[in-house]
mmCIF file of C-alpha atoms in Angstrom:
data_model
loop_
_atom_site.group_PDB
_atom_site.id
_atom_site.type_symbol
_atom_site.label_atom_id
_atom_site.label_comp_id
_atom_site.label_asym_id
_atom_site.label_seq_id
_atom_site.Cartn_x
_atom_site.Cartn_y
_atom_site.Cartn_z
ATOM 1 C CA UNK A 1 -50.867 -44.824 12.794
ATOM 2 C CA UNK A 2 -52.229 -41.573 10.655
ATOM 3 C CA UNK A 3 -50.605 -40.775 7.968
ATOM 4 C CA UNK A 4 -49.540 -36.985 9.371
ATOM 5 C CA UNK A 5 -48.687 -36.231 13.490
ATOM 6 C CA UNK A 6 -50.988 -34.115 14.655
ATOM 7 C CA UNK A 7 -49.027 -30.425 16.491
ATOM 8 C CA UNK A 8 -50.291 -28.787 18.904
ATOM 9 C CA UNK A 9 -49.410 -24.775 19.490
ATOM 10 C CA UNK A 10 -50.067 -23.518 22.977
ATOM 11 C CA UNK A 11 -50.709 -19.370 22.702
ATOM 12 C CA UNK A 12 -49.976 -17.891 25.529
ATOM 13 C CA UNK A 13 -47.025 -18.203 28.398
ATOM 14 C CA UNK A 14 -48.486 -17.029 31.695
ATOM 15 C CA UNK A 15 -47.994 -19.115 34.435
ATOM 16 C CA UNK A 16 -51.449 -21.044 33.604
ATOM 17 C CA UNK A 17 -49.543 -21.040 29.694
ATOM 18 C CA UNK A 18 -46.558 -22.265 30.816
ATOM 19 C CA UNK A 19 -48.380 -24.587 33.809
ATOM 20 C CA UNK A 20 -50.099 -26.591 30.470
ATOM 21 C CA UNK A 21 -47.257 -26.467 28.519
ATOM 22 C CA UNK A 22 -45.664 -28.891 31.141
ATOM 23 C CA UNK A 23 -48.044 -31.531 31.121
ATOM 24 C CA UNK A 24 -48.961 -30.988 26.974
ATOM 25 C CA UNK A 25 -45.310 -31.146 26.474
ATOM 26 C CA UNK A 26 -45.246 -34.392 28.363
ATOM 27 C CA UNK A 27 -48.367 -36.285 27.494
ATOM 28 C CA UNK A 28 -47.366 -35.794 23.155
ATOM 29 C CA UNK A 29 -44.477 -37.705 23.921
ATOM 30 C CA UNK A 30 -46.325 -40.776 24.780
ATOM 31 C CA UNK A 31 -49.432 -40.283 22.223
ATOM 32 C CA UNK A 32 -48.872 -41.706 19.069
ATOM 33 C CA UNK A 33 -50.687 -39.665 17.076
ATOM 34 C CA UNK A 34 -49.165 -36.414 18.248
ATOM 35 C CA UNK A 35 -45.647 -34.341 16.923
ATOM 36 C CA UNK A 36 -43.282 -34.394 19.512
ATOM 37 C CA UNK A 37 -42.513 -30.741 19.403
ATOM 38 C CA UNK A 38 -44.689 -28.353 21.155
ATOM 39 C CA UNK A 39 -45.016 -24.610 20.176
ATOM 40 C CA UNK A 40 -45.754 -21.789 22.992
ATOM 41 C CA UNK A 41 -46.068 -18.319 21.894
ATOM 42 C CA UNK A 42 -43.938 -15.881 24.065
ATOM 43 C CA UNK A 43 -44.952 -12.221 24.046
ATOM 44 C CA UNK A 44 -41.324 -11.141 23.548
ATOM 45 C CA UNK A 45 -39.784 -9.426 26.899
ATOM 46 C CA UNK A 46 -36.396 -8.219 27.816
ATOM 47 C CA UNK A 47 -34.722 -10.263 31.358
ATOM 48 C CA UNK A 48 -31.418 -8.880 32.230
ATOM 49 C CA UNK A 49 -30.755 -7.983 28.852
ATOM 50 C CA UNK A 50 -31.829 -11.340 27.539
ATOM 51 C CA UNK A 51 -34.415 -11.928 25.239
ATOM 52 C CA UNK A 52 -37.527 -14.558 27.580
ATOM 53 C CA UNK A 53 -37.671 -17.034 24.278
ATOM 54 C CA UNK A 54 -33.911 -17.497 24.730
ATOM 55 C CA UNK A 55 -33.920 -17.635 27.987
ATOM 56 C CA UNK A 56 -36.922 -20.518 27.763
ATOM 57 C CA UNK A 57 -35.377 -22.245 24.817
ATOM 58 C CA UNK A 58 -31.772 -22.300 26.221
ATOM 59 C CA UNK A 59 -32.769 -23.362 30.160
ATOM 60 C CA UNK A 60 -36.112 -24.805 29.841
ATOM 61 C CA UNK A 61 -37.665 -21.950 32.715
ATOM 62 C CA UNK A 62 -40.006 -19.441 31.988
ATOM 63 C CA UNK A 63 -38.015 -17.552 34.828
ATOM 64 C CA UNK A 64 -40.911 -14.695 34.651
ATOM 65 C CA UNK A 65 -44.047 -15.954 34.919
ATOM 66 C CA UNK A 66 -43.182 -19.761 36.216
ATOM 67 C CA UNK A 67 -39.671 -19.813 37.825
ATOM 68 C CA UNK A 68 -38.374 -22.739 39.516
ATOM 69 C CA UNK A 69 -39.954 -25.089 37.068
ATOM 70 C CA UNK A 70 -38.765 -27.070 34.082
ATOM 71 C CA UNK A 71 -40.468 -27.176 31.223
ATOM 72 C CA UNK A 72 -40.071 -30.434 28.664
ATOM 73 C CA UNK A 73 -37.441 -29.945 26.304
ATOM 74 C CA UNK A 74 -39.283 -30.629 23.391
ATOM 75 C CA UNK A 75 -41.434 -27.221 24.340
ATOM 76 C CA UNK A 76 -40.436 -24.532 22.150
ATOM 77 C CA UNK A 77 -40.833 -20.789 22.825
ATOM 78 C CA UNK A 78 -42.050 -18.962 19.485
ATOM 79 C CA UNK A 79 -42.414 -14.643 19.254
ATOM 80 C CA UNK A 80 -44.377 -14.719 16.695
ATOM 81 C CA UNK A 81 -47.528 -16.177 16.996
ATOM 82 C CA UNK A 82 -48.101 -16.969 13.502
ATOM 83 C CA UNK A 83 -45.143 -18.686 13.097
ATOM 84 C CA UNK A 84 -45.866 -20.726 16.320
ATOM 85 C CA UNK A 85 -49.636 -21.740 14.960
ATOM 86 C CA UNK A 86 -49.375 -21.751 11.166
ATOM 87 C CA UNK A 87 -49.054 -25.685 11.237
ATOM 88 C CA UNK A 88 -51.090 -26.436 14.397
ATOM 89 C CA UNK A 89 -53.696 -29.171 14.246
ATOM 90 C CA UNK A 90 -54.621 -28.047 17.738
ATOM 91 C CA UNK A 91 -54.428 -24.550 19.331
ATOM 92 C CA UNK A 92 -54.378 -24.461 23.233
ATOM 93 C CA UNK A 93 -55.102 -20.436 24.291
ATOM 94 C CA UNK A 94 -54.072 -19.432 27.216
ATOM 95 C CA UNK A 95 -54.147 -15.113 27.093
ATOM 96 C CA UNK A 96 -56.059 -12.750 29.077
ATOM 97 C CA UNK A 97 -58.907 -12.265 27.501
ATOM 98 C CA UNK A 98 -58.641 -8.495 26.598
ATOM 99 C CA UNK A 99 -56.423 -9.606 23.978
ATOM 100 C CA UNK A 100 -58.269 -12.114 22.013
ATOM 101 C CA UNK A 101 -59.552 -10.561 19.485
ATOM 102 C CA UNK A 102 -56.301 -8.935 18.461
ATOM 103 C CA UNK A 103 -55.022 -12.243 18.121
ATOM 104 C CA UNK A 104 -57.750 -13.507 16.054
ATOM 105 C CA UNK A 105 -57.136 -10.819 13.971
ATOM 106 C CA UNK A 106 -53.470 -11.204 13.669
ATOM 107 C CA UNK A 107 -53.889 -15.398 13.162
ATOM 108 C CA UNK A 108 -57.163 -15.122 10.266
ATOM 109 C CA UNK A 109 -56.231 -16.647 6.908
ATOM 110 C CA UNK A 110 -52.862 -18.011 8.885
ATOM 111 C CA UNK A 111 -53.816 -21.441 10.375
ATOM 112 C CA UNK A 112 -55.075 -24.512 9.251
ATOM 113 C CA UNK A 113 -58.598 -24.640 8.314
ATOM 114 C CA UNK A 114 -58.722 -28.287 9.961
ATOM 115 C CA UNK A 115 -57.227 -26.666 12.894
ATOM 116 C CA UNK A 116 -59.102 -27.122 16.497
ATOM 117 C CA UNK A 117 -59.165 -24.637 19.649
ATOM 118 C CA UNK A 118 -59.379 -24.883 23.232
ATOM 119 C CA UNK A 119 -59.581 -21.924 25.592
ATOM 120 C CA UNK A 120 -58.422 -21.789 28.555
ATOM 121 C CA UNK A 121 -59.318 -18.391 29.238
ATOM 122 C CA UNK A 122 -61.424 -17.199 31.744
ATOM 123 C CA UNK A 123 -62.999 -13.896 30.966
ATOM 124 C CA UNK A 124 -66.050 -12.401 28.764
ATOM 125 C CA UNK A 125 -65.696 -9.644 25.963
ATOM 126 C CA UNK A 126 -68.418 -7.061 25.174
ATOM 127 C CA UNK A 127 -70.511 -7.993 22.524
ATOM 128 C CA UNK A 128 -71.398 -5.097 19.881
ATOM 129 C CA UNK A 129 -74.412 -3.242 20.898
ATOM 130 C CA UNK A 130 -74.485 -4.467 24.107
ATOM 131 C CA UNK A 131 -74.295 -8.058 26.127
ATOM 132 C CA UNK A 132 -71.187 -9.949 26.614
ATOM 133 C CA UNK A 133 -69.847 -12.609 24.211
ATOM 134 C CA UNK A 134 -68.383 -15.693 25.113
ATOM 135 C CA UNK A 135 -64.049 -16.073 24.267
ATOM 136 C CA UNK A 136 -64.690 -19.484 22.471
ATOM 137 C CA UNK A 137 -67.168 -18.144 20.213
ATOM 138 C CA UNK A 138 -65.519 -14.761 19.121
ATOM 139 C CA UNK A 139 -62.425 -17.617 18.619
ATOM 140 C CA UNK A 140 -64.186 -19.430 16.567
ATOM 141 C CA UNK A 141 -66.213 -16.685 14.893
ATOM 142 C CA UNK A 142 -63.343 -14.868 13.754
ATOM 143 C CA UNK A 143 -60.884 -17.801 13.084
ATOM 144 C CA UNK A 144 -63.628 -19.776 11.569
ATOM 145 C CA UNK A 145 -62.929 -23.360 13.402
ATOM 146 C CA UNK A 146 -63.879 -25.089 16.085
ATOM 147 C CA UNK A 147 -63.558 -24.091 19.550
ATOM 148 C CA UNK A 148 -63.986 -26.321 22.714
ATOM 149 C CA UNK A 149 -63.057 -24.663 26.891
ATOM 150 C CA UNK A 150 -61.210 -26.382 29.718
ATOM 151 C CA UNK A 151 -62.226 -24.582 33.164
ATOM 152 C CA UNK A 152 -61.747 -25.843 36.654
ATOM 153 C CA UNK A 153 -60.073 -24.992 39.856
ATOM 154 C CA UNK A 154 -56.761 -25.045 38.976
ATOM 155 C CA UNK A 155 -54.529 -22.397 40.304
ATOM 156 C CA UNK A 156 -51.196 -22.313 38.261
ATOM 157 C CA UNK A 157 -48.802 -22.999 40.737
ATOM 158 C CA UNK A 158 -50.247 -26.013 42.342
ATOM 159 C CA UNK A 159 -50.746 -27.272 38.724
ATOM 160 C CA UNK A 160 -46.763 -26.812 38.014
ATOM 161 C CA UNK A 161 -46.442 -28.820 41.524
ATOM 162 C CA UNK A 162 -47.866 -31.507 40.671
ATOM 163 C CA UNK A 163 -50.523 -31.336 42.954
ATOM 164 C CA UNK A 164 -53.665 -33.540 42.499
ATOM 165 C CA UNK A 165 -56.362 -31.212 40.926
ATOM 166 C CA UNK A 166 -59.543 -31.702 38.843
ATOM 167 C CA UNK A 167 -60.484 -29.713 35.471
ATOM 168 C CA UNK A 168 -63.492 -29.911 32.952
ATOM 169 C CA UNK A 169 -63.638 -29.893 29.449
ATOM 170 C CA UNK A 170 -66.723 -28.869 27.581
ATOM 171 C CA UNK A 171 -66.848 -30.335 24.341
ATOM 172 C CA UNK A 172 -69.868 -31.314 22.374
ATOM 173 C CA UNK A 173 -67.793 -33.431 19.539
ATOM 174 C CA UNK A 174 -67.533 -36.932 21.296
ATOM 175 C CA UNK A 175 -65.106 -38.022 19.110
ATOM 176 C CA UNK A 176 -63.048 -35.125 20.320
ATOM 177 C CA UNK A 177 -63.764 -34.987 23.724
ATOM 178 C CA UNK A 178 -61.134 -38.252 24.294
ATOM 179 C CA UNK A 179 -58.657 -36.923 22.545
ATOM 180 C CA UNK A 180 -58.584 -33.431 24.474
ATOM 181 C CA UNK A 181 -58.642 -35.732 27.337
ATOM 182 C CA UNK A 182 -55.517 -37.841 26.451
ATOM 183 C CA UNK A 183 -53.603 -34.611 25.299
ATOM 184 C CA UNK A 184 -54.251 -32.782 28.782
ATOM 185 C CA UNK A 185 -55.126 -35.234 31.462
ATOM 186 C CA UNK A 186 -52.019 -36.768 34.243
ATOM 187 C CA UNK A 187 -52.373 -39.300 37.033
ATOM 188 C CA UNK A 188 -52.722 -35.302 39.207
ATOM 189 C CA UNK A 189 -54.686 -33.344 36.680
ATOM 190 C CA UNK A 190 -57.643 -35.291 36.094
ATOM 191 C CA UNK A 191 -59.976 -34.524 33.723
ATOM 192 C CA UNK A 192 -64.284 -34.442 33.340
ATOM 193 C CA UNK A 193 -65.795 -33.837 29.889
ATOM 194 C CA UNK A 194 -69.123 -32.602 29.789
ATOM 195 C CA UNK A 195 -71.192 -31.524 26.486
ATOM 196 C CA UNK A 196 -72.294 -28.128 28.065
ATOM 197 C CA UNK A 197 -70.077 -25.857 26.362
ATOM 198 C CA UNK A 198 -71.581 -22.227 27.129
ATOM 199 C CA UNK A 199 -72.119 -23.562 31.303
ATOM 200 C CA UNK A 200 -68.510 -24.444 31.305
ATOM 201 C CA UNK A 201 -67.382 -21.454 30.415
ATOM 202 C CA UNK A 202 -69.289 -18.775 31.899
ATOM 203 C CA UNK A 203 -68.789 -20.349 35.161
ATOM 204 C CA UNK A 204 -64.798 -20.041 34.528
ATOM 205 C CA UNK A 205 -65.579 -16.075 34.197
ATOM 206 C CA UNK A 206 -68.349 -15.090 37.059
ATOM 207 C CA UNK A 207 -66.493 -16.899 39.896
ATOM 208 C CA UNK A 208 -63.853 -14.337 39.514
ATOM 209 C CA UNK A 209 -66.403 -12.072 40.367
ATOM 210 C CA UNK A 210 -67.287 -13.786 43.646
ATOM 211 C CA UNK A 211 -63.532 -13.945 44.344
ATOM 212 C CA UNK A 212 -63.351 -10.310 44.424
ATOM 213 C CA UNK A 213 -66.053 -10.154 46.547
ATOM 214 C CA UNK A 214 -64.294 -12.855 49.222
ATOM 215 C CA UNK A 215 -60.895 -10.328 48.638
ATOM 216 C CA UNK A 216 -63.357 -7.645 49.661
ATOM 217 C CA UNK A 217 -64.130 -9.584 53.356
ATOM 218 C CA UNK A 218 -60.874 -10.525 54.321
ATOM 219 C CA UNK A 219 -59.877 -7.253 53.508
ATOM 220 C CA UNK A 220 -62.756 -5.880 56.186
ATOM 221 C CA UNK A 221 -61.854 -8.924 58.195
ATOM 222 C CA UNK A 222 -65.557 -10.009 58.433
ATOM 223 C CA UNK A 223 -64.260 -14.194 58.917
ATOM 224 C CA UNK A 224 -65.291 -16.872 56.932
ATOM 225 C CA UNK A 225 -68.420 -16.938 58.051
ATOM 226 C CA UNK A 226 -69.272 -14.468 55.978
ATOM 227 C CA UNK A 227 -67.413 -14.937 53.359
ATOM 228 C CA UNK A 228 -69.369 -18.564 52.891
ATOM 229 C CA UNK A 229 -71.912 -16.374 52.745
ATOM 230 C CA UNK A 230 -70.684 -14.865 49.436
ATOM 231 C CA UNK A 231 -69.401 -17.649 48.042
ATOM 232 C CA UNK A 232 -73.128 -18.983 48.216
ATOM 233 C CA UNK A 233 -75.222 -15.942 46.806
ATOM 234 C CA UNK A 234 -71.780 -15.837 44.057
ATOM 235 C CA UNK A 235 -72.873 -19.223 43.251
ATOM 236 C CA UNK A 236 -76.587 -18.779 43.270
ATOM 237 C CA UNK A 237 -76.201 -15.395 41.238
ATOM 238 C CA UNK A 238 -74.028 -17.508 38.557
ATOM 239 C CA UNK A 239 -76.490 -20.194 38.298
ATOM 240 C CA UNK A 240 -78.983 -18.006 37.370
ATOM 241 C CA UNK A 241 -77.212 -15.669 35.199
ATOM 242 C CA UNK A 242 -76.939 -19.167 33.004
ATOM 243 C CA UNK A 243 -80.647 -19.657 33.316
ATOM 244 C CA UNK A 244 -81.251 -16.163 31.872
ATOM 245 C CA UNK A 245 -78.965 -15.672 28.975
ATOM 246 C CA UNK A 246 -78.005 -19.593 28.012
ATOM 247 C CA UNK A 247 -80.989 -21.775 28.674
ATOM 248 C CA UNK A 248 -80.990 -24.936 27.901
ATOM 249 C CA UNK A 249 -77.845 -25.811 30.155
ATOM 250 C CA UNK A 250 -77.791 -28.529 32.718
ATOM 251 C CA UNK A 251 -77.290 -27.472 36.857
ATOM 252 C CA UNK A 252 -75.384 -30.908 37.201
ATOM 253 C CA UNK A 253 -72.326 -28.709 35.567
ATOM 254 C CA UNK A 254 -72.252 -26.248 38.507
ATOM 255 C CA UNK A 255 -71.050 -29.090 40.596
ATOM 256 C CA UNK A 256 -68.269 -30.321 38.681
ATOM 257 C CA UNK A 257 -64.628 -28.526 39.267
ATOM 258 C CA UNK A 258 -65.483 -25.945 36.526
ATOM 259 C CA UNK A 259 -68.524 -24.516 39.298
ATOM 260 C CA UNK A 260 -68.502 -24.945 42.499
ATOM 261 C CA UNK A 261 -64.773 -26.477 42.674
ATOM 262 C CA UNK A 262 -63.316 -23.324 41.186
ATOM 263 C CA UNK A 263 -65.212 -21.226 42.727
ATOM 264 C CA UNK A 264 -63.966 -22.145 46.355
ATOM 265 C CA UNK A 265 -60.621 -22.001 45.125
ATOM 266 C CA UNK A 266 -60.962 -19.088 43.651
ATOM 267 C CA UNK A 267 -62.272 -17.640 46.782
ATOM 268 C CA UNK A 268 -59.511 -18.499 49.185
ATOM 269 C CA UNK A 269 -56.755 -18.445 46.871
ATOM 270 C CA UNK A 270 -55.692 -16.637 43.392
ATOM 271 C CA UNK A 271 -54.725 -13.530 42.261
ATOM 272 C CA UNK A 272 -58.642 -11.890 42.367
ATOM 273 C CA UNK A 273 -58.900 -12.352 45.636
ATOM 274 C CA UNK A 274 -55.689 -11.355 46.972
ATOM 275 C CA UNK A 275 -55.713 -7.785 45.168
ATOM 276 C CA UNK A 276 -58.569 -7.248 46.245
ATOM 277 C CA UNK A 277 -57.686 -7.629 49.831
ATOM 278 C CA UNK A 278 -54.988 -5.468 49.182
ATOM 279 C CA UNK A 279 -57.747 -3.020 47.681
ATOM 280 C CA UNK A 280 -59.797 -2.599 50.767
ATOM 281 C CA UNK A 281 -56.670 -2.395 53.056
ATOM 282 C CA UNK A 282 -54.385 0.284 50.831
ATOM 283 C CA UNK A 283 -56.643 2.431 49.484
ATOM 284 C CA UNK A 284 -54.619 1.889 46.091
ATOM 285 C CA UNK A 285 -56.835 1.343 42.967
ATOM 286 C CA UNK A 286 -57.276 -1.953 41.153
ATOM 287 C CA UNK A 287 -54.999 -0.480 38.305
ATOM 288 C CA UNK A 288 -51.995 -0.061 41.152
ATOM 289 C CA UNK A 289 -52.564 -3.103 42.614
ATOM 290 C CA UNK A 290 -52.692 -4.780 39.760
ATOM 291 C CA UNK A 291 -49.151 -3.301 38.779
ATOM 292 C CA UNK A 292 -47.579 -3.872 42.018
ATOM 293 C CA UNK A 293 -48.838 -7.212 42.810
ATOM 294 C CA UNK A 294 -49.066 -9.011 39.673
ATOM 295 C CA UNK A 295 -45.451 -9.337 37.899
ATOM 296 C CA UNK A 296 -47.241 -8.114 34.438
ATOM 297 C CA UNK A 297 -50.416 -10.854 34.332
ATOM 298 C CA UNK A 298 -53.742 -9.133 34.050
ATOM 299 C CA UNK A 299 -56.888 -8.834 36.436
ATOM 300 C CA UNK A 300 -59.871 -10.795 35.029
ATOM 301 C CA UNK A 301 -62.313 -10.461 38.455
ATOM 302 C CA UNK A 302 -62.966 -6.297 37.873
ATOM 303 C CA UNK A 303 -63.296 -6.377 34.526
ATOM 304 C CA UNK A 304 -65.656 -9.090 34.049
ATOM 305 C CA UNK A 305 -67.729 -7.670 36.918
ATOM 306 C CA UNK A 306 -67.461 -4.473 34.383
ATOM 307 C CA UNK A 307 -69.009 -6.483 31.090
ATOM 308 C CA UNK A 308 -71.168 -8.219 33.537
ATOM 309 C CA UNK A 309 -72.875 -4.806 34.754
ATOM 310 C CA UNK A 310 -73.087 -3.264 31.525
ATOM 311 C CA UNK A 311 -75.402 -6.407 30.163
ATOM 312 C CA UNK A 312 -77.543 -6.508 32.924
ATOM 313 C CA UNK A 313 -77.901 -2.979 33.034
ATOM 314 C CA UNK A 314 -78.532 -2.705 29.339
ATOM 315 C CA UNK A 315 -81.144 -5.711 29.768
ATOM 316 C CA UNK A 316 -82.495 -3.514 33.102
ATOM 317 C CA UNK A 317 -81.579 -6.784 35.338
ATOM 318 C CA UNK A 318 -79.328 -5.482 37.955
ATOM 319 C CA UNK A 319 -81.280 -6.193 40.707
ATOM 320 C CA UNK A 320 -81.659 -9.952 39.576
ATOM 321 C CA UNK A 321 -78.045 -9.814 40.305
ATOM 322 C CA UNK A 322 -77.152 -7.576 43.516
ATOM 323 C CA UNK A 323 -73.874 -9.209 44.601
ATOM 324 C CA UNK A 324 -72.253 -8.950 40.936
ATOM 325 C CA UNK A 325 -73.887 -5.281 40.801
ATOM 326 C CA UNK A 326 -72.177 -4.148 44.212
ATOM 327 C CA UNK A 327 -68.684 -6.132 43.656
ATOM 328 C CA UNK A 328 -68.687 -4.473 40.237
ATOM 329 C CA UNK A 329 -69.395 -0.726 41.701
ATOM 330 C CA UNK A 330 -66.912 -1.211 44.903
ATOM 331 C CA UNK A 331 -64.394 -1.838 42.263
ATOM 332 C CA UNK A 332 -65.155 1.174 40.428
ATOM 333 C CA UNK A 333 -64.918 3.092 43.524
ATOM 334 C CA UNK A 334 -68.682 3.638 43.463
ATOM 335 C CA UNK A 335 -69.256 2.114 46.296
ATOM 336 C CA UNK A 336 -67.401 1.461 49.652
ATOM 337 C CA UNK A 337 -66.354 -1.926 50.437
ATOM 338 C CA UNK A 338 -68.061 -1.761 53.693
ATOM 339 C CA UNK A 339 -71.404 -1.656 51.622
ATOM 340 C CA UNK A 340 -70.692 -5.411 50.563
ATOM 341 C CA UNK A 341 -72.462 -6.493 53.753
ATOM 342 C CA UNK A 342 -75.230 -4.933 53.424
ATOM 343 C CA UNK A 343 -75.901 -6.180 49.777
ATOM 344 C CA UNK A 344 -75.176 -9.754 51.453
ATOM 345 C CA UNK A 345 -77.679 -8.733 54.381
ATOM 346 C CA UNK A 346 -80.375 -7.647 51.900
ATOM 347 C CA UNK A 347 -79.877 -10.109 48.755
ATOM 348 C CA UNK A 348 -83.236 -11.312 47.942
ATOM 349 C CA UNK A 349 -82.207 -15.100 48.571
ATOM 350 C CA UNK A 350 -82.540 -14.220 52.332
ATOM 351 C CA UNK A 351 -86.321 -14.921 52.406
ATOM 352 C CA UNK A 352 -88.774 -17.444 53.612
ATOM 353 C CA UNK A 353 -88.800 -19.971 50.778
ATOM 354 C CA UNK A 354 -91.490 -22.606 53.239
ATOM 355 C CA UNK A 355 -94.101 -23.522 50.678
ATOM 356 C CA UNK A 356 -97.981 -23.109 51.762
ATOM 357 C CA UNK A 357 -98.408 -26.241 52.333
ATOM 358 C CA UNK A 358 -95.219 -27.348 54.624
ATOM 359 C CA UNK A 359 -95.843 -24.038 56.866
ATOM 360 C CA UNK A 360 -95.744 -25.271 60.193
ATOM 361 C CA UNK A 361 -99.027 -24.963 62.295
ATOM 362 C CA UNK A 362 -98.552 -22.749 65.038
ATOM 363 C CA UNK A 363 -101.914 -25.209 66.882
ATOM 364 C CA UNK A 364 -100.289 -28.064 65.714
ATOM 365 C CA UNK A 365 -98.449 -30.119 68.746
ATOM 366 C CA UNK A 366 -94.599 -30.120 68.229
ATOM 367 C CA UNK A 367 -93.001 -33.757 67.880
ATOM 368 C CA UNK A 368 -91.742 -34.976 70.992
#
């Protein structure tokens, strides 16, 4: 038994937020090394004149972003996030990722030095001077610890029901890795850990890209025909964007739920695809939609696609990467959606790829 539980602080109550806080809360109750009580930071909000930490704290229900579910009692909603992750041995975050680095800020000099992350987010961040950067390392650039990502295809609300999914963790510390698994994993949310960190992660960010792109057919009501057809170049454009800018990482991560597994989800379910169905039949822009549609959670498909555009155009790659390229412009009203096909008709993976020497002969005598 250590000498000291270890606490855990989840930051951030979306529905994802508050979809891990239910198992978290759960699974510390039965680990013996872990504090019972589990902190969740709770941007502060006002429902029907009540403050949303009350309202958590006093019925258990996050009755914005995840109504009809009960949390564990022993979660606790906290409005400050300092004072939910001052004594946190391990910080879970779960934010969109435009507001990370405000965080970080807010959170330097105010945690425990010992302290461990885990993102959950799902997004990139502009580097300075160009390129992207990667949420876990501005986390643990600017917090100065260690920071680990869990990605998969794992829409909130099946996750709240209960119903059987698959995640990854990438996490290079093996003596970690079982851990992370024990705090997160249920007999319906089971759980892969893999050692490549950076492949993990970007593949958690660029399928929202592709999503938008599948929002885009069903909006035209091309089938799924076509929309396989994204999902494919989507995946082959995301497997090389890791080739490019983080070598080293292994294609066997691609095919775990992290890759391909969230990317079909992603594609035929989720928020990035729905609004931007809505997109192509409205008219309305991304910012509307977004408004209308999303009770207050945050886009991540456009906005990547943004940061995504502006590296490879400041690298002059763009056309190693025409899908992301014309997603990223029909969401910036650049380009029509009706364009999309003929960047699918046209992507340079539609080619004969019949080495010299397994060309068939046209004098040679077909098989009978």
């Amino acid at each position: 038994m250590p000498s000291k539980l270890k606490k855990v602080c989840i930051i951030g109550s979306g529905n994802w937020g508050s979809a891990i806080a239910k198992i978290i809360g759960k699974n510390v109750q039965k680990l013996p090394q872990f504090d019972n009580e589990v902190t969740m930071y709770v941007y502060e909000e006002i429902m029907n004149g009540e403050k949303l930490t009350e309202i958590i704290n006093e019925t258990h229900e996050n009755v914005k972003y995840l109504p009809g579910h009960i949390l564990p009692e022993n979660v606790v909603a906290v409005p400050d996030v300092v004072d939910a992750a001052k004594d946190a041995d391990f910080l879970i975050f779960v934010v969109p990722h435009q507001f990370i680095r405000t965080l970080c800020s807010t959170l330097l000099g105010k945690i425990k030095p010992t302290a461990v992350g885990l993102s959950l987010i799902k997004g990139f961040d502009q580097a300075a001077g160009g390129g992207i950067e990667l949420i876990s390392h501005i986390i643990s650039r600017h917090l100065r610890i260690a920071c680990h990502v869990l990605m998969g295809a794992n829409l909130a609300g099946e996750v709240a029901n209960e119903n059987f999914c698959e995640t990854t963790i990438g996490c290079r510390n093996f003596r970690l890795a079982q851990t992370l698994k024990d705090l997160i994993e249920t007999d319906y949310f089971r759980v892969v850990v893999v050692n490549d960190e950076e492949a993990v992660e970007v593949c958690g960010a660029l399928k929202n890209i592709v999503a938008c792109g599948a929002g885009f057919v069903d909006g035209l009501g091309l089938g799924d025909n076509t929309k396989a057809a994204v999902i494919r170049l989507g995946l082959m454009e995301m497997i090389k964007f890791v080739e490019i800018f983080y070598p080293g990482c292994k294609l066997s991560t691609f095919f775990e739920s992290c890759g391909v597994g969230d990317l079909v989800t992603t594609c035929y379910g989720g928020r990035n695809r729905r609004v931007s169905e809505a997109f192509v039949k409205t008219g309305k822009s991304i910012k509307q939609l977004e408004d209308e549609l999303l009770n207050g959670q945050k886009l991540q498909g456009p906005f990547t696609a943004e940061e995504v555009n502006f590296m490879s155009k400041t690298k002059n790659m763009q056309d190693k990467f025409p899908l992301f390229t014309a997603i990223h412009n029909i969401c910036a009203g650049k380009l029509p959606a009706a364009e999309l096909i003929n960047c699918i008709r046209n992507h340079p993976e539609h080619m004969v790829k019949v080495e010299p020497d397994e060309s068939f002969s046209a004098e040679s005598e077909p098989a009978e």
